[in-house]
Amino acid sequence: MDRGLARRRSRSMLFAASVLCLYILLSSSIALASIHIYDHEPFREVGNTYLLAGGSEAIVAPLAATDSPAYIRFENITFRRTKGAGKARGSAAVHVIIFEAADRNDIGGSAYGGQRAICCTPDLAKMGVCKQGDIIRRPSATDINWPLILDVHFKGKSLTTVLDFNKVFIKKTGMYNLFFVACDPNLKDMVMSGKTFWKNPDGYLPGRMAPLMKFYVFMALAYVCLSIIWFFQYVRFWDDVLQLQHCITAVIALGLFEMILWYFEYVNFNNTGMRPIVLTTWVVTVGSVRKTISRLLILSVSMGYGVVRPTLGGLTSKVLLLGITYFLASELLNITEYVGTINDVSGRARLLLVLPNAFLDAFLILWIFTSLSRTLEQLQAKRSSVKLDIYRKFSNALAVTVISSVAWIGYEVYFKATDPFNERWQSAWIITAFWDILAFALLCVICYLWAPSQSSQRYAYSEEVGEDSDDEEAQSLTKGKQEGQGELNLVRQEKNGGTDGSFDQEDESEEEDKRE
């Protein structure tokens, strides 16, 4: 029956691993940085227009007149056309469009319900709706001045033109989009260079990322509290600390360090508008190390390392190889996404980087639950009831974690599928925060189940003694010094006293039989 339960758990984990792979493949990349740099960016043909996406960010309007303004600032925005386009007669215009996501339907249109066009078509021009070559625009229901369109003209045969407009102040909170559009076919091979600065009243941090800065403060405080409790027990029972508990200490320290680094990375991002390469590299490297050690810790615990068996035996090299492979795959993905990049990684490049992490995570989950099922069977066969109870609690915690992960993955897929334009950006930070909270909760469970105690070293592998060690095992694994020491000595005295008394009673009964 236990084997059947183990098989069902393995199947459930295979399903969870498959869902995890699906989630990783469907998940989106990080938000764009607040300073967008364009270096000879080409325009791509979309319908009857040539378009270049300049960015999309959430901007929070100032609450009071005394607050710092929110704006989009242009710096050295330069358009360069080809020599052939410069020989064409007439003035060619480039349109700069800024609009809120809620007003996206106010840009573009169609004459007879066909394909939607951004530039005015001959049919729409005949109907008097717009002027051919201009942008189709309807005033917003909340502000007639939005969407905002700024025009830049090439003069004569000049090959370059510069956007003279400096700032666009934002007075309404929302998700804003910036597009550079050319309707003239002669501007097909045009390129653009320059910078745009997107600033909120509190700094350059995008609106959908700003709550994470405060979140990492609370996470750092949570790790500090856990560290204080753990290190108090860790130092108190230093002589009896297991190798497993050293690994737990390393995970706690790395988690605290990672939260602190993320906070300072966001603070610097908020102040400067850019992500420093050195600091961001440190953050993602520490995060990759922490994730790798955490997964190997869960795998080792599932194998019974440190409690049921003193070593991993012949599996040590395989576990280390898997850890190194996972670290390299995670580090490559994080560096590509976070370090030195201001735009999202393209779909094909991201797919190539995400696939190794997805397969490794799926393989780890299957290995963890397979090993855990075997460990439970071994403990049950040896009738080590106390350790069996601990591992059942650990198994339940992992099951809750997997169920929560699957449920959250489903919610996240639904969230992203129903919000393609990021209009619910104010709650998007919760998607990222949940995974850090879940990892911290599971770490707390592991710390509770395998906390250092008075006799943890002495009775770590006491299942070899037999059933009689369960009482001592219970004292060493589940209680501290104050509760465990006196009761453990009392149990030993009772055993010794009981043994001596039994011998005396047997001798007396034998003498009485002889007399009779």
Coordinates of C-alpha atoms in Angstrom, one line a residue, residues 2-465:
D2 CA 2.9 2.3 0.8
R3 CA 4.5 1.6 -2.5
G4 CA 1.2 2.4 -4.3
L5 CA 1.1 5.7 -2.4
A6 CA 4.7 6.4 -3.4
R7 CA 3.8 5.7 -7.1
R8 CA 0.8 8.1 -6.8
R9 CA 3.1 10.8 -5.4
S10 CA 5.6 10.3 -8.2
R11 CA 2.8 10.7 -10.7
S12 CA 1.5 13.8 -9.1
M13 CA 5.0 15.2 -9.1
L14 CA 5.4 14.4 -12.7
F15 CA 2.3 16.4 -13.4
A16 CA 3.5 19.3 -11.2
A17 CA 6.8 19.2 -13.0
S18 CA 5.1 19.4 -16.4
V19 CA 3.0 22.4 -15.2
L20 CA 6.2 24.0 -13.9
C21 CA 7.8 23.7 -17.3
L22 CA 4.7 25.2 -18.9
Y23 CA 4.8 28.1 -16.5
I24 CA 8.4 28.9 -17.1
L25 CA 7.9 28.8 -20.8
L26 CA 4.9 31.1 -20.6
S27 CA 6.2 33.5 -18.0
S28 CA 7.3 37.0 -19.2
S29 CA 10.6 38.7 -18.6
I30 CA 11.4 41.6 -16.3
A31 CA 10.0 45.1 -16.7
L32 CA 11.9 47.6 -18.9
A33 CA 14.4 49.9 -17.3
S34 CA 13.6 53.6 -16.8
I35 CA 16.3 54.9 -19.2
H36 CA 15.8 53.5 -22.7
I37 CA 18.8 53.7 -25.0
Y38 CA 18.4 53.5 -28.8
D39 CA 21.5 52.8 -30.9
H40 CA 20.6 52.9 -34.6
E41 CA 17.4 51.0 -34.0
P42 CA 15.6 50.1 -37.3
F43 CA 11.9 50.5 -38.0
R44 CA 9.9 47.4 -38.8
E45 CA 7.0 47.3 -41.2
V46 CA 3.6 46.8 -39.6
G47 CA 0.6 47.1 -41.9
N48 CA 0.9 50.4 -43.8
T49 CA 3.3 51.9 -41.3
Y50 CA 7.0 51.6 -40.2
L51 CA 7.1 51.4 -36.4
L52 CA 9.7 51.4 -33.6
A53 CA 8.5 50.6 -30.0
G54 CA 10.1 53.0 -27.6
G55 CA 9.0 51.5 -24.4
S56 CA 6.1 50.7 -22.1
E57 CA 6.1 51.5 -18.4
A58 CA 3.8 52.3 -15.5
I59 CA 4.0 55.9 -14.4
V60 CA 2.4 57.2 -11.2
A61 CA 1.1 60.8 -11.3
P62 CA 2.1 63.2 -8.4
L63 CA -0.5 63.3 -5.7
A64 CA 0.1 66.9 -4.7
A65 CA 1.4 70.0 -6.5
T66 CA 4.5 70.0 -4.2
D67 CA 5.5 66.5 -5.3
S68 CA 8.2 65.9 -7.9
P69 CA 6.7 65.8 -11.4
A70 CA 6.3 62.6 -13.4
Y71 CA 7.5 62.8 -17.0
I72 CA 9.0 61.2 -20.2
R73 CA 12.0 63.1 -21.3
F74 CA 13.7 62.9 -24.7
E75 CA 17.4 63.3 -25.1
N76 CA 19.2 63.4 -28.5
I77 CA 16.5 61.6 -30.3
T78 CA 17.9 61.5 -33.9
F79 CA 16.4 60.0 -37.0
R80 CA 18.5 59.1 -40.0
R81 CA 17.2 58.2 -43.4
T82 CA 18.9 56.8 -46.4
K83 CA 20.4 58.9 -49.3
G84 CA 17.7 57.6 -51.6
A85 CA 15.0 58.9 -49.3
G86 CA 16.7 62.3 -49.1
K87 CA 16.4 62.8 -52.8
A88 CA 12.6 62.4 -52.7
R89 CA 10.6 65.6 -53.0
G90 CA 8.4 67.0 -50.3
S91 CA 8.7 66.9 -46.5
A92 CA 8.8 63.5 -44.7
A93 CA 7.4 63.3 -41.2
V94 CA 8.1 61.0 -38.3
H95 CA 5.4 60.8 -35.6
V96 CA 6.0 60.2 -31.9
I97 CA 3.0 58.7 -30.2
I98 CA 2.4 58.5 -26.4
F99 CA -0.7 57.0 -25.1
E100 CA -2.1 55.2 -22.1
A101 CA -3.0 51.5 -22.4
A102 CA -6.6 52.3 -21.7
D103 CA -6.7 54.6 -24.8
R104 CA -5.1 52.2 -27.2
N105 CA -8.2 51.9 -29.3
D106 CA -8.1 55.7 -29.9
I107 CA -5.1 55.1 -32.2
G108 CA -5.7 53.7 -35.7
G109 CA -8.8 52.6 -37.5
S110 CA -10.3 50.8 -40.5
A111 CA -12.6 52.0 -43.3
Y112 CA -14.7 48.9 -43.8
G113 CA -13.9 46.8 -40.7
G114 CA -10.9 45.3 -42.3
Q115 CA -7.3 45.3 -41.0
R116 CA -6.6 48.1 -38.6
A117 CA -4.2 50.7 -39.8
I118 CA -2.3 53.3 -37.8
C119 CA -1.7 55.7 -40.7
C120 CA -4.6 57.3 -42.6
T121 CA -5.5 55.2 -45.7
P122 CA -6.7 56.6 -49.0
D123 CA -10.2 55.2 -48.3
L124 CA -10.4 56.9 -44.9
A125 CA -9.0 60.1 -46.5
K126 CA -11.9 60.1 -49.1
M127 CA -14.4 59.7 -46.2
G128 CA -12.9 62.8 -44.6
V129 CA -12.0 61.0 -41.4
C130 CA -8.3 62.0 -41.6
K131 CA -5.6 63.3 -43.9
Q132 CA -3.6 60.8 -45.8
G133 CA -0.2 60.3 -44.3
D134 CA -1.2 61.4 -40.8
I135 CA -1.9 59.2 -37.8
I136 CA -5.5 58.2 -37.1
R137 CA -6.3 59.6 -33.7
R138 CA -9.5 60.1 -31.7
P139 CA -9.5 62.2 -28.4
S140 CA -9.5 60.2 -25.2
A141 CA -12.8 60.2 -23.2
T142 CA -10.9 61.5 -20.2
D143 CA -8.6 64.0 -21.8
I144 CA -9.0 65.5 -25.3
N145 CA -5.2 66.2 -25.5
W146 CA -4.4 62.5 -25.3
P147 CA -3.2 60.4 -27.1
L148 CA -0.3 62.8 -27.7
I149 CA 1.3 63.0 -31.1
L150 CA 4.5 64.9 -31.8
D151 CA 5.8 65.4 -35.4
V152 CA 9.4 65.6 -36.5
H153 CA 10.1 66.6 -40.1
F154 CA 13.0 66.1 -42.4
K155 CA 13.9 69.4 -44.1
G156 CA 14.9 69.4 -47.7
K157 CA 17.4 66.8 -48.6
S158 CA 18.7 66.5 -45.0
L159 CA 19.5 62.9 -44.0
T160 CA 19.0 63.5 -40.2
T161 CA 16.5 65.3 -38.0
V162 CA 16.3 65.8 -34.3
L163 CA 13.3 65.8 -32.0
D164 CA 13.2 69.2 -30.4
F165 CA 10.6 68.5 -27.8
N166 CA 12.1 67.9 -24.4
K167 CA 9.6 66.6 -21.8
V168 CA 6.0 65.2 -21.7
F169 CA 4.6 65.6 -18.2
I170 CA 2.3 62.9 -16.9
K171 CA -0.7 64.0 -14.8
K172 CA -2.6 60.7 -14.8
T173 CA -1.5 57.4 -13.3
G174 CA -1.4 54.6 -15.9
M175 CA 0.6 52.3 -18.2
Y176 CA 2.1 54.5 -20.9
N177 CA 3.4 53.4 -24.3
L178 CA 5.8 55.2 -26.7
F179 CA 5.9 54.5 -30.4
F180 CA 7.9 56.1 -33.2
V181 CA 5.9 55.8 -36.5
A182 CA 6.6 56.7 -40.1
C183 CA 3.8 56.7 -42.7
D184 CA 6.0 57.7 -45.7
P185 CA 7.2 54.6 -47.7
N186 CA 10.5 56.5 -48.4
L187 CA 11.4 56.2 -44.7
K188 CA 11.4 52.4 -44.8
D189 CA 15.1 52.0 -43.9
M190 CA 15.3 54.8 -41.4
V191 CA 17.1 54.2 -38.0
M192 CA 16.9 56.1 -34.7
S193 CA 19.3 56.9 -31.9
G194 CA 19.0 58.6 -28.5
K195 CA 17.6 58.2 -25.1
T196 CA 14.3 58.5 -23.2
F197 CA 13.9 58.9 -19.5
W198 CA 10.8 57.7 -17.7
K199 CA 10.5 59.2 -14.2
N200 CA 8.0 58.7 -11.4
P201 CA 7.6 61.3 -8.5
D202 CA 9.7 59.0 -6.2
G203 CA 12.4 58.1 -8.8
Y204 CA 13.1 56.2 -11.9
L205 CA 11.9 52.8 -10.7
P206 CA 9.0 51.7 -12.9
G207 CA 5.6 51.7 -11.2
R208 CA 5.1 48.0 -11.4
M209 CA 8.5 47.3 -9.8
A210 CA 8.4 50.0 -7.1
P211 CA 6.5 47.9 -4.5
L212 CA 9.2 45.3 -4.7
M213 CA 11.7 47.7 -3.1
K214 CA 9.6 47.8 0.1
F215 CA 8.9 44.1 -0.2
Y216 CA 12.6 43.2 0.0
V217 CA 12.9 45.3 3.1
F218 CA 10.2 43.1 4.8
M219 CA 11.8 39.9 3.4
A220 CA 15.2 41.0 4.8
L221 CA 13.6 41.6 8.2
A222 CA 12.0 38.1 8.1
Y223 CA 15.3 36.5 7.3
V224 CA 16.9 38.5 10.2
C225 CA 14.3 37.1 12.6
L226 CA 14.8 33.6 11.3
S227 CA 18.6 34.0 11.5
I228 CA 18.4 35.2 15.1
I229 CA 16.3 32.2 16.2
W230 CA 18.4 29.7 14.2
F231 CA 21.8 31.0 15.2
F232 CA 20.8 31.1 18.9
Q233 CA 20.1 27.3 18.7
Y234 CA 23.1 26.8 16.4
V235 CA 25.6 28.4 18.8
R236 CA 23.9 26.9 21.8
F237 CA 24.3 23.3 20.6
W238 CA 27.5 23.8 18.6
D239 CA 29.1 20.6 19.7
D240 CA 26.1 18.5 18.4
V241 CA 25.5 20.3 15.1
L242 CA 25.0 18.0 12.1
Q243 CA 26.4 18.6 8.6
L244 CA 22.8 19.0 7.4
Q245 CA 22.3 21.9 9.8
H246 CA 25.4 23.6 8.4
C247 CA 23.8 23.5 5.0
I248 CA 20.6 25.0 6.4
T249 CA 22.7 27.8 8.0
A250 CA 24.3 28.5 4.6
V251 CA 20.8 28.8 2.9
I252 CA 19.6 31.2 5.6
A253 CA 22.7 33.4 5.2
L254 CA 22.5 33.4 1.4
G255 CA 18.8 34.2 1.5
L256 CA 19.4 37.2 3.8
F257 CA 22.3 38.4 1.7
E258 CA 20.2 38.1 -1.5
M259 CA 17.3 40.1 -0.1
I260 CA 19.7 42.9 1.1
L261 CA 21.4 43.0 -2.3
W262 CA 18.1 43.1 -4.2
Y263 CA 17.0 46.1 -2.0
F264 CA 20.2 48.0 -2.7
E265 CA 19.9 47.1 -6.4
Y266 CA 16.4 48.6 -6.6
V267 CA 17.5 51.7 -4.6
N268 CA 20.3 52.3 -7.1
F269 CA 17.9 51.7 -10.0
N270 CA 15.4 54.1 -8.5
N271 CA 18.1 56.8 -8.1
T272 CA 19.9 56.5 -11.4
G273 CA 17.4 54.9 -13.8
M274 CA 20.0 52.2 -14.8
R275 CA 21.0 48.8 -13.4
P276 CA 24.7 48.7 -12.5
I277 CA 26.4 45.7 -14.0
V278 CA 28.6 44.8 -11.0
L279 CA 25.8 45.0 -8.3
T280 CA 23.3 43.3 -10.5
T281 CA 25.8 40.5 -11.3
W282 CA 26.3 40.0 -7.6
V283 CA 22.6 39.8 -6.9
V284 CA 21.8 37.3 -9.6
T285 CA 24.9 35.2 -8.7
V286 CA 24.0 35.0 -5.0
G287 CA 20.4 34.2 -6.0
S288 CA 21.6 31.4 -8.3
V289 CA 23.8 29.9 -5.5
R290 CA 21.0 30.2 -3.0
K291 CA 18.5 28.4 -5.4
T292 CA 21.0 25.7 -6.2
I293 CA 21.9 25.0 -2.5
S294 CA 18.2 25.1 -1.5
R295 CA 17.3 22.5 -4.1
L296 CA 20.2 20.3 -3.2
L297 CA 19.3 20.6 0.5
I298 CA 15.7 19.4 -0.1
L299 CA 17.1 16.6 -2.3
S300 CA 19.6 15.5 0.4
V301 CA 17.0 15.7 3.1
S302 CA 14.6 13.6 1.0
M303 CA 17.4 11.0 0.6
G304 CA 17.7 10.9 4.4
Y305 CA 21.1 12.6 4.6
G306 CA 22.1 13.8 8.1
V307 CA 19.3 12.0 9.9
V308 CA 18.8 8.5 8.4
R309 CA 22.1 8.1 6.7
P310 CA 25.5 9.8 7.4
T311 CA 26.5 10.2 3.7
L312 CA 24.9 10.1 0.3
G313 CA 27.3 7.3 -0.7
G314 CA 27.7 6.8 -4.4
L315 CA 25.1 9.5 -5.2
T316 CA 27.3 12.3 -3.9
S317 CA 29.0 12.9 -7.3
K318 CA 25.7 12.8 -9.1
V319 CA 24.1 15.3 -6.7
L320 CA 27.1 17.6 -7.1
L321 CA 27.1 17.3 -10.9
L322 CA 23.4 18.2 -10.9
G323 CA 24.0 21.2 -8.6
I324 CA 26.8 22.5 -10.8
T325 CA 24.7 22.1 -14.0
Y326 CA 21.7 23.8 -12.4
F327 CA 23.8 26.7 -11.1
L328 CA 25.3 27.3 -14.6
A329 CA 21.9 27.2 -16.3
S330 CA 20.3 29.5 -13.7
E331 CA 23.3 32.0 -13.8
L332 CA 23.2 32.2 -17.6
L333 CA 19.5 32.9 -17.6
N334 CA 19.6 35.5 -14.9
I335 CA 22.7 37.3 -16.3
T336 CA 21.1 37.5 -19.7
E337 CA 17.8 38.8 -18.3
Y338 CA 19.0 41.3 -15.7
V339 CA 22.7 42.3 -16.3
G340 CA 23.3 45.1 -18.8
T341 CA 19.9 44.8 -20.4
I342 CA 17.1 47.4 -20.6
N343 CA 14.7 45.6 -22.9
D344 CA 13.0 42.2 -22.6
V345 CA 14.9 39.2 -24.0
S346 CA 13.5 38.1 -27.4
G347 CA 11.2 35.1 -27.4
R348 CA 13.5 32.7 -29.2
A349 CA 16.6 33.7 -27.1
R350 CA 14.6 33.4 -23.9
L351 CA 13.2 30.0 -24.9
L352 CA 16.8 28.6 -25.4
L353 CA 17.8 29.9 -22.0
V354 CA 14.7 28.8 -20.1
L355 CA 14.4 25.3 -21.4
P356 CA 17.5 23.9 -19.5
N357 CA 16.2 25.4 -16.2
A358 CA 12.7 23.9 -16.9
F359 CA 14.0 20.4 -17.5
L360 CA 16.4 20.6 -14.5
D361 CA 13.6 21.7 -12.2
A362 CA 11.3 18.9 -13.4
F363 CA 14.1 16.3 -13.0
L364 CA 14.8 17.6 -9.5
I365 CA 11.2 17.4 -8.4
L366 CA 10.9 13.9 -9.6
W367 CA 14.1 12.8 -7.9
I368 CA 13.1 14.5 -4.6
F369 CA 9.8 12.8 -4.3
T370 CA 11.1 9.4 -5.5
S371 CA 13.9 9.6 -2.8
L372 CA 11.4 10.8 -0.2
S373 CA 9.1 7.8 -0.9
R374 CA 12.0 5.4 -0.5
T375 CA 13.1 7.1 2.8
L376 CA 9.6 6.8 4.2
E377 CA 9.5 3.1 3.3
Q378 CA 12.9 2.5 5.0
L379 CA 11.9 4.2 8.1
Q380 CA 8.6 2.3 8.2
A381 CA 10.4 -1.0 7.7
K382 CA 12.8 -0.2 10.6
R383 CA 9.9 1.0 12.7
S384 CA 11.7 4.3 13.5
S385 CA 8.5 6.0 14.5
V386 CA 9.9 9.4 15.5
K387 CA 11.9 10.0 12.3
L388 CA 9.0 8.6 10.3
D389 CA 6.7 11.2 11.9
I390 CA 9.2 14.0 11.0
Y391 CA 9.6 12.9 7.5
R392 CA 5.8 12.6 7.1
K393 CA 5.5 16.3 8.2
F394 CA 8.3 17.2 5.8
S395 CA 6.4 15.3 3.0
N396 CA 3.2 17.1 3.9
A397 CA 5.0 20.5 3.7
L398 CA 6.4 19.6 0.3
A399 CA 3.0 18.5 -0.9
V400 CA 1.4 21.8 0.3
T401 CA 4.3 23.7 -1.5
V402 CA 3.7 21.8 -4.7
I403 CA -0.1 22.3 -4.6
S404 CA 0.4 26.1 -3.8
S405 CA 2.9 26.3 -6.7
V406 CA 0.5 24.7 -9.2
A407 CA -2.4 26.8 -8.1
W408 CA -0.3 30.0 -8.3
I409 CA 1.1 29.0 -11.7
G410 CA -2.5 28.6 -12.9
Y411 CA -3.4 32.0 -11.5
E412 CA -0.3 33.6 -13.0
V413 CA -1.0 32.2 -16.5
Y414 CA -4.6 33.5 -16.1
F415 CA -3.4 36.9 -15.0
K416 CA -1.0 37.3 -17.9
A417 CA -3.5 35.9 -20.5
T418 CA -6.3 38.3 -19.4
D419 CA -4.0 41.3 -19.1
P420 CA -2.0 41.5 -22.3
F421 CA -1.5 45.3 -22.1
N422 CA -0.4 45.2 -18.4
E423 CA -3.3 47.4 -17.2
R424 CA -3.3 45.6 -13.9
W425 CA 0.3 46.6 -13.3
Q426 CA -0.3 47.8 -9.7
S427 CA -0.7 44.2 -8.5
A428 CA 1.8 42.6 -10.9
W429 CA 4.6 42.7 -8.2
I430 CA 2.7 40.0 -6.2
I431 CA 3.5 37.5 -8.9
T432 CA 7.3 37.8 -8.2
A433 CA 6.9 38.2 -4.4
F434 CA 4.9 35.0 -4.0
W435 CA 7.8 32.7 -5.0
D436 CA 10.1 34.4 -2.5
I437 CA 7.5 34.0 0.3
L438 CA 6.9 30.4 -0.6
A439 CA 10.6 29.6 -0.5
F440 CA 11.0 31.3 2.8
A441 CA 8.0 29.4 4.3
L442 CA 9.5 26.0 3.2
L443 CA 12.8 27.0 4.7
C444 CA 11.1 27.8 8.0
V445 CA 9.5 24.3 8.0
I446 CA 12.9 22.7 7.4
C447 CA 14.4 24.8 10.2
Y448 CA 11.6 23.7 12.6
L449 CA 11.9 20.0 11.8
W450 CA 15.7 19.9 11.9
A451 CA 16.6 22.5 14.5
P452 CA 19.9 21.9 16.5
S453 CA 19.2 20.2 19.8
Q454 CA 21.1 18.8 22.9
S455 CA 21.8 15.3 21.5
S456 CA 21.1 15.6 17.8
Q457 CA 24.7 14.4 16.9
R458 CA 24.6 11.4 19.3
Y459 CA 21.3 10.1 18.1
A460 CA 21.4 11.2 14.5
Y461 CA 21.6 7.6 13.1
S462 CA 20.1 5.8 16.1
E463 CA 17.8 3.7 13.9
E464 CA 20.6 1.2 13.7
V465 CA 20.1 0.4 17.4

